[in-house]
mmCIF file of C-alpha atoms and ligand atoms in Angstrom:
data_model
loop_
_atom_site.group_PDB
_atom_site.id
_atom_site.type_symbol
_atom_site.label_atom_id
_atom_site.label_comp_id
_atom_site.label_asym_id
_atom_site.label_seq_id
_atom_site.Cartn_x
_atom_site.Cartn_y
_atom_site.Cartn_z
ATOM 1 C CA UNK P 1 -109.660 -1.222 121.317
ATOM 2 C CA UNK P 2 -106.492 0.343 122.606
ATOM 3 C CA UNK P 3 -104.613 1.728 119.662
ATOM 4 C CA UNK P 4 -101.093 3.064 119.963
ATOM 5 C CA UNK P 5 -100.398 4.252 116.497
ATOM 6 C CA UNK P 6 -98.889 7.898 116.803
ATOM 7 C CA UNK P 7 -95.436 7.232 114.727
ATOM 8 C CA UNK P 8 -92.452 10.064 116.017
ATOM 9 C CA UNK P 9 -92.484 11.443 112.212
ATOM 10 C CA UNK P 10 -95.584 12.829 113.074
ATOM 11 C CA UNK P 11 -94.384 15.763 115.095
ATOM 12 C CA UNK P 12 -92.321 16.278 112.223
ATOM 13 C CA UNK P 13 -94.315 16.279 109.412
ATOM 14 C CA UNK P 14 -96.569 18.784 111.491
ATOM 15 C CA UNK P 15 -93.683 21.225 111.624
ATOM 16 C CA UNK P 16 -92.593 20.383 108.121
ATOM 17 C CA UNK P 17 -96.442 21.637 107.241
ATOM 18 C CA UNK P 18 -96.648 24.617 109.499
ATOM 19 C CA UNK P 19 -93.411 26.167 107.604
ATOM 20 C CA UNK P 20 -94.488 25.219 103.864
ATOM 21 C CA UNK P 21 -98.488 26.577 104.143
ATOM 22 C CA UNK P 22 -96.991 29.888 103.846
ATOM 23 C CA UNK P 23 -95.444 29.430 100.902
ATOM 24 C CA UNK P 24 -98.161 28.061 98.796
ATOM 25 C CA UNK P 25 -101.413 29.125 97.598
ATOM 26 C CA UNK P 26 -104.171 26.836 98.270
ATOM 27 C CA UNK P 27 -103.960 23.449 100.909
ATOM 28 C CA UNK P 28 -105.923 20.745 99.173
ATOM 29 C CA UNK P 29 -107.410 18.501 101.634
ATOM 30 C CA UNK P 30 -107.390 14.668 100.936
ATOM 31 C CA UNK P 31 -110.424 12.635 103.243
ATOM 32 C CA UNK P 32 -111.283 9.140 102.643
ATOM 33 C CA UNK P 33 -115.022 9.118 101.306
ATOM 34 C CA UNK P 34 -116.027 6.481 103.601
ATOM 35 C CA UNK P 35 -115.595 8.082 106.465
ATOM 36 C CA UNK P 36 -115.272 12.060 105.763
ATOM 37 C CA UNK P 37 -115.312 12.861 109.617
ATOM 38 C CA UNK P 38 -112.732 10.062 111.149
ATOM 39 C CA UNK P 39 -110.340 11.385 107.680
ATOM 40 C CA UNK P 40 -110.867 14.675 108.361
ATOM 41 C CA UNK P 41 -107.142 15.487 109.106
ATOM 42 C CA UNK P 42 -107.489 17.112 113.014
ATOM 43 C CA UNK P 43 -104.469 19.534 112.779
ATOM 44 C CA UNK P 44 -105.488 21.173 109.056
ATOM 45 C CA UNK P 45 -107.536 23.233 110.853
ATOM 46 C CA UNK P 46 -104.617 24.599 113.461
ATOM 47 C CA UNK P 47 -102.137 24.570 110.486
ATOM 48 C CA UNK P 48 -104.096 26.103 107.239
ATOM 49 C CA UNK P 49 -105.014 28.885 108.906
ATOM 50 C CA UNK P 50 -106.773 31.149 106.533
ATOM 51 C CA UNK P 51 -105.314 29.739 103.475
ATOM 52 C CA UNK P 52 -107.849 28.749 100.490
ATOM 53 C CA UNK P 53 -108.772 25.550 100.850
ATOM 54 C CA UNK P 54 -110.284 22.820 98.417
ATOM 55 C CA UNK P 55 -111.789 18.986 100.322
ATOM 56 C CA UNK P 56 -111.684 15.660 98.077
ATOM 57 C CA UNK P 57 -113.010 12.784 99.334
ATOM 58 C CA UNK P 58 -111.226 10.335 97.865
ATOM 59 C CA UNK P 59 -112.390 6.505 96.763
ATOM 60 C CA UNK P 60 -115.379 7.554 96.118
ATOM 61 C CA UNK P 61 -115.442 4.394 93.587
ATOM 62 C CA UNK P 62 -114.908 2.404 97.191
ATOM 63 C CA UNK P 63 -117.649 4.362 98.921
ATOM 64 C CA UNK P 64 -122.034 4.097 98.999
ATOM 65 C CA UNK P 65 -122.779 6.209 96.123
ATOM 66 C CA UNK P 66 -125.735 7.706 97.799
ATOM 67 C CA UNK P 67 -123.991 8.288 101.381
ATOM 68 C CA UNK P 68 -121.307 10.665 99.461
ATOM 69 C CA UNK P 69 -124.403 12.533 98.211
ATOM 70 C CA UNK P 70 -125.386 13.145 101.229
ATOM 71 C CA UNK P 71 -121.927 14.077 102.575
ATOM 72 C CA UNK P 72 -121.871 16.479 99.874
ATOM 73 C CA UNK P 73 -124.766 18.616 100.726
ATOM 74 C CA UNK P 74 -124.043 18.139 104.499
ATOM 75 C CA UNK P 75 -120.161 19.467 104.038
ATOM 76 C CA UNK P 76 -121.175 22.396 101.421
ATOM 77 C CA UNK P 77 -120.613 24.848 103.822
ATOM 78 C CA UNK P 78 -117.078 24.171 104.691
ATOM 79 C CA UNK P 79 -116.243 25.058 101.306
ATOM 80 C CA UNK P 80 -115.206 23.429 97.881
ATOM 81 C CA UNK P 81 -115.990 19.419 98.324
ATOM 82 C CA UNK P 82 -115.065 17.190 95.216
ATOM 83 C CA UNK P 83 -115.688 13.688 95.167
ATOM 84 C CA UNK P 84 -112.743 11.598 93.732
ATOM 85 C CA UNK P 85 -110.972 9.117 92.703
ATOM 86 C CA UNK P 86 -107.544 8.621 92.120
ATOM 87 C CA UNK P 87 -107.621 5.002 90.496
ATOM 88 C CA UNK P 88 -109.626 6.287 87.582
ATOM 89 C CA UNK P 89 -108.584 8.884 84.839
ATOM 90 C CA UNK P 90 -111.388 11.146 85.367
ATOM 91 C CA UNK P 91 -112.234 14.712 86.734
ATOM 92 C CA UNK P 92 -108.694 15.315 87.289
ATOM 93 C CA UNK P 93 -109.047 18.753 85.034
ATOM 94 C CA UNK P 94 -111.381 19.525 87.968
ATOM 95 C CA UNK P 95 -109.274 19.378 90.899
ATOM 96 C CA UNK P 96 -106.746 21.386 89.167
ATOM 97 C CA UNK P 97 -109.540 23.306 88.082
ATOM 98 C CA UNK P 98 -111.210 23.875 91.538
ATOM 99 C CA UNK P 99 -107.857 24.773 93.271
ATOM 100 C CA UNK P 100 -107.375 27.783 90.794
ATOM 101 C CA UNK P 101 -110.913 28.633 91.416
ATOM 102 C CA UNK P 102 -110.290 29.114 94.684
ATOM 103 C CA UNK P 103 -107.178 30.974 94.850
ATOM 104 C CA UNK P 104 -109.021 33.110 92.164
ATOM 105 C CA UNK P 105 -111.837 33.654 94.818
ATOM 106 C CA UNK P 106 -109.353 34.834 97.454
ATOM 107 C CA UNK P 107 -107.204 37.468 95.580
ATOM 108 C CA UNK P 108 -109.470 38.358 92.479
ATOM 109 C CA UNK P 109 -107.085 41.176 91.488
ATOM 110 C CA UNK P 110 -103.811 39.027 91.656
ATOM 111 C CA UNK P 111 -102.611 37.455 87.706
ATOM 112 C CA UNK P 112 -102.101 34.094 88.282
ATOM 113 C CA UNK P 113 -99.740 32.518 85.969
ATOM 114 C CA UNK P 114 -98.752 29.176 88.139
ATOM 115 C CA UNK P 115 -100.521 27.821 91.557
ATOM 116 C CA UNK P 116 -98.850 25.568 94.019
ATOM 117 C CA UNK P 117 -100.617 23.473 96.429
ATOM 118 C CA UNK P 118 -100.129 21.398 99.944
ATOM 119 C CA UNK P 119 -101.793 18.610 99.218
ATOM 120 C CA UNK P 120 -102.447 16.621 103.405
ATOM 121 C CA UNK P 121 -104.459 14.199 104.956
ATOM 122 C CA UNK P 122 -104.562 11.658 106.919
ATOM 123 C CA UNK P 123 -102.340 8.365 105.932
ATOM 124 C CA UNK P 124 -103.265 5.726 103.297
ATOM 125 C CA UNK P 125 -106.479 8.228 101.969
ATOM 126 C CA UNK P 126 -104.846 8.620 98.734
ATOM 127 C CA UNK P 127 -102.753 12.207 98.787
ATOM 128 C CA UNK P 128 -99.808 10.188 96.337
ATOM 129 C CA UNK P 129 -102.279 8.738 94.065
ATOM 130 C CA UNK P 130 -104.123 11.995 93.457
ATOM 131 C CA UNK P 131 -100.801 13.496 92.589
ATOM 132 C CA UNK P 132 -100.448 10.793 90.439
ATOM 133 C CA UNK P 133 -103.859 11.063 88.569
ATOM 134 C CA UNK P 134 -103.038 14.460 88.178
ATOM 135 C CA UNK P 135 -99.246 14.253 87.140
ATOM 136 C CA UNK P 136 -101.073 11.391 84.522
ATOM 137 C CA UNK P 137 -98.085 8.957 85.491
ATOM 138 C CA UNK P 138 -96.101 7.317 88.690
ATOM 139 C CA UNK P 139 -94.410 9.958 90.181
ATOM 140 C CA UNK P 140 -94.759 9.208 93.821
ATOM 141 C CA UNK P 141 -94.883 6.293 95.163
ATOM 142 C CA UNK P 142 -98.347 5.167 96.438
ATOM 143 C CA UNK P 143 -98.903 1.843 98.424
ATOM 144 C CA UNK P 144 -102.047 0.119 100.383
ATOM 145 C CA UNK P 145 -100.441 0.297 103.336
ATOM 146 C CA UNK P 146 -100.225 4.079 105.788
ATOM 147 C CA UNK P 147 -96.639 5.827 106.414
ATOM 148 C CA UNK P 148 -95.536 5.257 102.551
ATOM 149 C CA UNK P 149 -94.753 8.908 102.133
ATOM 150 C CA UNK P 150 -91.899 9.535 104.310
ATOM 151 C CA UNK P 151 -90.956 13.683 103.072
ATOM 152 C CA UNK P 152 -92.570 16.595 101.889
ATOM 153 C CA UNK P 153 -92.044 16.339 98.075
ATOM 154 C CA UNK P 154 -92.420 19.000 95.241
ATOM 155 C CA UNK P 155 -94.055 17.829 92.121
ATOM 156 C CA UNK P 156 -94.582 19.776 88.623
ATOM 157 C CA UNK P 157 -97.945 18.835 87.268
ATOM 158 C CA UNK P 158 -97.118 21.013 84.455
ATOM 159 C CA UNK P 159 -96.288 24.631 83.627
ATOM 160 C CA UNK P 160 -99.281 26.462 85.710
ATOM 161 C CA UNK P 161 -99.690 23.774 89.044
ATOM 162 C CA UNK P 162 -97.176 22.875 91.302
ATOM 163 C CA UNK P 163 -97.925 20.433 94.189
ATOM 164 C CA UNK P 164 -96.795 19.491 97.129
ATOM 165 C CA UNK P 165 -96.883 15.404 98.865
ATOM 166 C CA UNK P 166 -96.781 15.218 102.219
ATOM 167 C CA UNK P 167 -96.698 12.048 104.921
ATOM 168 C CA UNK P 168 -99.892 11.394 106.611
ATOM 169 C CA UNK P 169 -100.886 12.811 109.921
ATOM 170 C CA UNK P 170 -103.025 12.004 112.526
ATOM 171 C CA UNK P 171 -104.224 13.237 115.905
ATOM 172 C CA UNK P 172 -102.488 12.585 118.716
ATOM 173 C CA UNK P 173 -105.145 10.758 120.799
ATOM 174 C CA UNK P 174 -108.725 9.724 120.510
ATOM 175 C CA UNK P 175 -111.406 11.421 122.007
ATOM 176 C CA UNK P 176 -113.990 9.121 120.916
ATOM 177 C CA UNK P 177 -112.715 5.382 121.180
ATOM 178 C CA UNK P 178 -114.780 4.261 118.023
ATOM 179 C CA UNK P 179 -113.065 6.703 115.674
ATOM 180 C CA UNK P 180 -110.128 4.437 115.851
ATOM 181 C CA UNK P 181 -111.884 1.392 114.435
ATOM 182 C CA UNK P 182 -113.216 3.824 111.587
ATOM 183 C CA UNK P 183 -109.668 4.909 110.998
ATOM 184 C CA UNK P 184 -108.392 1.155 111.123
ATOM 185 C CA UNK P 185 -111.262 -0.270 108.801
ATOM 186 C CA UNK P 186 -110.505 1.956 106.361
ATOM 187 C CA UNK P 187 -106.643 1.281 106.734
ATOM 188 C CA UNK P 188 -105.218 4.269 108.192
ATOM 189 C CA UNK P 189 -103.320 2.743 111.033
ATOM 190 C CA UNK P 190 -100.525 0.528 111.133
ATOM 191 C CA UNK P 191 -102.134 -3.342 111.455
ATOM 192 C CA UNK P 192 -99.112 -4.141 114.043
ATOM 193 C CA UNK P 193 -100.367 -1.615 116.020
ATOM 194 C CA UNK P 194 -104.102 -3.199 116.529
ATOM 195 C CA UNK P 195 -105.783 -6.526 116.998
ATOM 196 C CA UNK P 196 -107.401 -7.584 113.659
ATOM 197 C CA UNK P 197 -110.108 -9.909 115.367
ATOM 198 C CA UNK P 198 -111.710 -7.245 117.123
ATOM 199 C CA UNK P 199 -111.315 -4.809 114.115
ATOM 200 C CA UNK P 200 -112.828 -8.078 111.968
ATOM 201 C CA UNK P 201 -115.540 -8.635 115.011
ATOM 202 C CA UNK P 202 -116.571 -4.789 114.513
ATOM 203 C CA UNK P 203 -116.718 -4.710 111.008
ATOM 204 C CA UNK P 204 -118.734 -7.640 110.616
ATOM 205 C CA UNK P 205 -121.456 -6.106 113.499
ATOM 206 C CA UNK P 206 -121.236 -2.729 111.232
ATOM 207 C CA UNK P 207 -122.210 -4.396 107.946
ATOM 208 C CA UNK P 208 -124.823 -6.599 109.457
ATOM 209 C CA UNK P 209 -126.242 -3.308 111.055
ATOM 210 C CA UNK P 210 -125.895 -1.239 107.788
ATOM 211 C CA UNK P 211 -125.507 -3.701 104.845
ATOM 212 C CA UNK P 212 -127.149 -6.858 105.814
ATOM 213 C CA UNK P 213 -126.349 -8.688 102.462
ATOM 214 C CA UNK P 214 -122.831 -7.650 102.476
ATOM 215 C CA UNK P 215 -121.483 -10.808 104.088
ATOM 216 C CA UNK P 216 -123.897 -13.140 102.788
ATOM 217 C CA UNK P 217 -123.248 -12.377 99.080
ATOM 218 C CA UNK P 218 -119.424 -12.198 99.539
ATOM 219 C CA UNK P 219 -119.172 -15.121 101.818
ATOM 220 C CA UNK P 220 -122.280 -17.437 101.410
ATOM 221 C CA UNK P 221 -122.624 -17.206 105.194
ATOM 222 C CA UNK P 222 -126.142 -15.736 106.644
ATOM 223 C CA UNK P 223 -125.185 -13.681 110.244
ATOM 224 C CA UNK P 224 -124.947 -16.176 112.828
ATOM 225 C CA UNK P 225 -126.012 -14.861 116.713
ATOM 226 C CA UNK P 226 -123.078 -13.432 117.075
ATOM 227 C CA UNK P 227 -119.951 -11.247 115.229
ATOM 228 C CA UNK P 228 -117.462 -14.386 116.575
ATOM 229 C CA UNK P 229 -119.539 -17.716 114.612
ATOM 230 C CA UNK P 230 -119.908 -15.483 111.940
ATOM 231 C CA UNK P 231 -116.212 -15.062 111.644
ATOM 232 C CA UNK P 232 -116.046 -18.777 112.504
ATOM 233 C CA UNK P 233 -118.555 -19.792 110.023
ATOM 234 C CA UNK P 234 -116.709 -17.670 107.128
ATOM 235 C CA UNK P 235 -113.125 -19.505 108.257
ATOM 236 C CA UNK P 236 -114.526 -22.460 107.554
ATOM 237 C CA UNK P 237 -116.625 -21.622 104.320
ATOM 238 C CA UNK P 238 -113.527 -20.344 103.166
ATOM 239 C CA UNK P 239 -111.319 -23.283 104.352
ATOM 240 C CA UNK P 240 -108.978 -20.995 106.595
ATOM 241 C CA UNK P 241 -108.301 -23.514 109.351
ATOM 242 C CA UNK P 242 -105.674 -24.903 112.051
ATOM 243 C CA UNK P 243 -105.076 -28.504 112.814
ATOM 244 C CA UNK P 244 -108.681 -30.593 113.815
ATOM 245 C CA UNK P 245 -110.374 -28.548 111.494
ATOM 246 C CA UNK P 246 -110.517 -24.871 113.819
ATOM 247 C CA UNK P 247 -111.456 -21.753 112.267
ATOM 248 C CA UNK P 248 -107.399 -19.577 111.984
ATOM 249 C CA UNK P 249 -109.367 -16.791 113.325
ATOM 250 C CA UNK P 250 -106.527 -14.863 112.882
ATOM 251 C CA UNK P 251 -106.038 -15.166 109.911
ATOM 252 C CA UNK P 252 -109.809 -14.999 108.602
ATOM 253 C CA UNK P 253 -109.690 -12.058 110.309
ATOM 254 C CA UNK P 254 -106.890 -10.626 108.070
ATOM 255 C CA UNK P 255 -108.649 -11.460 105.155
ATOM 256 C CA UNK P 256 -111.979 -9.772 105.904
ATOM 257 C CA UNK P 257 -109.867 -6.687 106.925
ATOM 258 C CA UNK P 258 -108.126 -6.482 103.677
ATOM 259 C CA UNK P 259 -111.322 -7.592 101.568
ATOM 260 C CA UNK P 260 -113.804 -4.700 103.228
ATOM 261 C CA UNK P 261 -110.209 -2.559 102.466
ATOM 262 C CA UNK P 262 -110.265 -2.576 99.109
ATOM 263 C CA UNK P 263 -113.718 -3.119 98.443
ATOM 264 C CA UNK P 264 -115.224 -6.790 98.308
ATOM 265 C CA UNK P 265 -117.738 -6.883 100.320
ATOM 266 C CA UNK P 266 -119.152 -4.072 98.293
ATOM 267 C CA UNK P 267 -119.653 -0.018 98.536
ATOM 268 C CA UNK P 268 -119.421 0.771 102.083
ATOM 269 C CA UNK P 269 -119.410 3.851 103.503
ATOM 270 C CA UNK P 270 -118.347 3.701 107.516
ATOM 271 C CA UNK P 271 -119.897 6.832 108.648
ATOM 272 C CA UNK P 272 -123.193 8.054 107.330
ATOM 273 C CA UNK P 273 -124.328 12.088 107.441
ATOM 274 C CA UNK P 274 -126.510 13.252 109.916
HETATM 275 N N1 GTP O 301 -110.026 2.239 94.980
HETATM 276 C C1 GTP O 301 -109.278 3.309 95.192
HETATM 277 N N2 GTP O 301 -108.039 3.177 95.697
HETATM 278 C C2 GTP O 301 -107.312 4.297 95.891
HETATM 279 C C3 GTP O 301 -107.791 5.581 95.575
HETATM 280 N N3 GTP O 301 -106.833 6.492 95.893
HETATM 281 C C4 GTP O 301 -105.801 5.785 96.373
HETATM 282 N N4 GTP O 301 -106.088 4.477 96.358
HETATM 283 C C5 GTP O 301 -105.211 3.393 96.843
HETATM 284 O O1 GTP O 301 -105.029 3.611 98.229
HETATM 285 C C6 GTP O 301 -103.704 3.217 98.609
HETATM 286 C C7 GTP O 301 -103.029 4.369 99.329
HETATM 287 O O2 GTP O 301 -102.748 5.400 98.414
HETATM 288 P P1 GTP O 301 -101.553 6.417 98.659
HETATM 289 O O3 GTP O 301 -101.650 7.430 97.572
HETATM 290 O O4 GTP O 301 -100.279 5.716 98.864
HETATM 291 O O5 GTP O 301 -102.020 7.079 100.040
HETATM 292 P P2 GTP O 301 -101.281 8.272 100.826
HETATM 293 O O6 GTP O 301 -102.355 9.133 101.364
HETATM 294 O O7 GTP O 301 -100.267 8.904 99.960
HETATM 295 O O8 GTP O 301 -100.625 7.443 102.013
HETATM 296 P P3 GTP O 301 -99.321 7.818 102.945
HETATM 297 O O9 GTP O 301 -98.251 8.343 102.065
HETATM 298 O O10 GTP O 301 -98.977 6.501 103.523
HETATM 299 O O11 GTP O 301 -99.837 8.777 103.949
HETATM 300 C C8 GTP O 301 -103.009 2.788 97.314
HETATM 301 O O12 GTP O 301 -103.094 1.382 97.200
HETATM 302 C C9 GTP O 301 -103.833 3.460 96.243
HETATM 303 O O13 GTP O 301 -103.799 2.775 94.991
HETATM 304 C C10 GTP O 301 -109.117 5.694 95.040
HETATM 305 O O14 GTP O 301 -109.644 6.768 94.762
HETATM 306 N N5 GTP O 301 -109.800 4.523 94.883
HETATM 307 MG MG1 MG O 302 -98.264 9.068 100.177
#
């Protein structure tokens, strides 16, 4: 799938980020837990530089329990991985927690009295809603949809942790064609910018590959021959039709997206460790 998705705020935001890692202390790094490669923002590298860095992979409650285990061990050695989630009022004391740890680590001799961190990633993985969690109310506005956050924003979690929300960023092309279809399942690109049949078509031959009772127990559908009478099969099971009785493929299509989005069709983790 050809996906033109790089927005012109982009360039932006990556200058906006460039000028403000500087200033703070510690860049905390927001990935989607489903896929902690495809999330793993391309430019932090280029852009952190040296600075102390804490990883969160976020929606973990959205991602196979035992795949983020394995993520875990595999990404130990790019430094302090916490798995997350923003929707539930938990472990929050550790993020702040793990962020002073690691400035801590870096300058051992400094007092610290207050921290401030960039929080980035890529769109849509969650960087408002963590700031939210942590903040303990609505301070930012966080949507299902990428490009919410439009400005870098400062935001007082309290007296000793000051962070920073940022817009999403991604890279500016795709070296490997699939990681766009990762990116899109998991709702990091604009829909108008991709074709949700073929996204639909390629998540239903992922789960049939990797979680072969995922359709079946959402749906009531067993995996036809192929992807396209699956989807078929589910438009109809689920009464999404056109005059004469069709299949609205398009619009089955939509609905699987945004189902496997947020979770119905189970725990799902789109890219396994090696
Ligand atoms: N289930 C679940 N949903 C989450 C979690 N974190 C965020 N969300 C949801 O994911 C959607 C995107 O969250 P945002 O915080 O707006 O994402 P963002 O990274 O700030 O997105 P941009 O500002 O567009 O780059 C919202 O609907 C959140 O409620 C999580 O840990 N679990
Ligand atoms: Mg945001």
């Amino acid at each position: 799938m050809d996906i033109q998705w790089f927005p012109g705020h982009m360039a932006k935001t990556r200058r906006e980020l460039e000028t403000t890692v500087p200033k703070v202390d510690v860049v905390l790094e927001i990935r989607d837990a489903r896929a902690p490669i495809a999330s793993t923002n391309p430019i932090i590298g280029d852009i952190c530089q040296n600075k102390p860095r804490v990883i969160v992979l976020n929606k973990a409650d959205l991602a196979d329990s035992q795949r983020t285990t394995e993520w875990l061990k595999q990404l130990k050695s790019e430094g302090v991985i916490i798995p997350f989630s923003a929707t539930q009022a938990n472990r929050k004391g550790a993020l702040a927690a793990a962020c002073l740890a690691a400035v801590q680590a870096r300058y051992p001799s400094r007092t610290l009295r207050s921290i401030s961190a960039l929080v980035v990633g890529i769109p849509n993985c969650g960087k408002s809603a963590v700031i939210n969690q942590l903040r303990g109310r609505t301070v930012v506005r966080a949507a299902n949809r990428p490009g919410v956050t439009r400005g870098l924003t400062w935001i007082k979690v309290d007296d000793t942790f000051r962070v920073a929300d940022t817009p999403g960023v991604l890279w500016p092309k795709f070296d490997n064609p699939e990681t766009g279809l990762v990116l899109a399942s998991i709702g990091a690109i604009k829909d108008d910018r991709l074709d949700s049949e073929t996204l639909a078509l390629w998540i239903i031959r992922f789960l049939s590959e990797k979680y072969p009772t995922a359709l079946e127990t959402r749906y009531k559908v067993k995996p036809l021959e192929s992807a396209e009478l699956t989807l078929e099969a589910i438009a109809k099971k689920r009464g999404v039709i056109v005059g004469g009785g069709k299949a609205d493929i398009e619009q089955i299509a939509s609905i699987l997206i945004a189902e496997f989005r947020v979770g119905k069709l189970g725990r799902v983790s789109v890219e396994a460790a090696a």
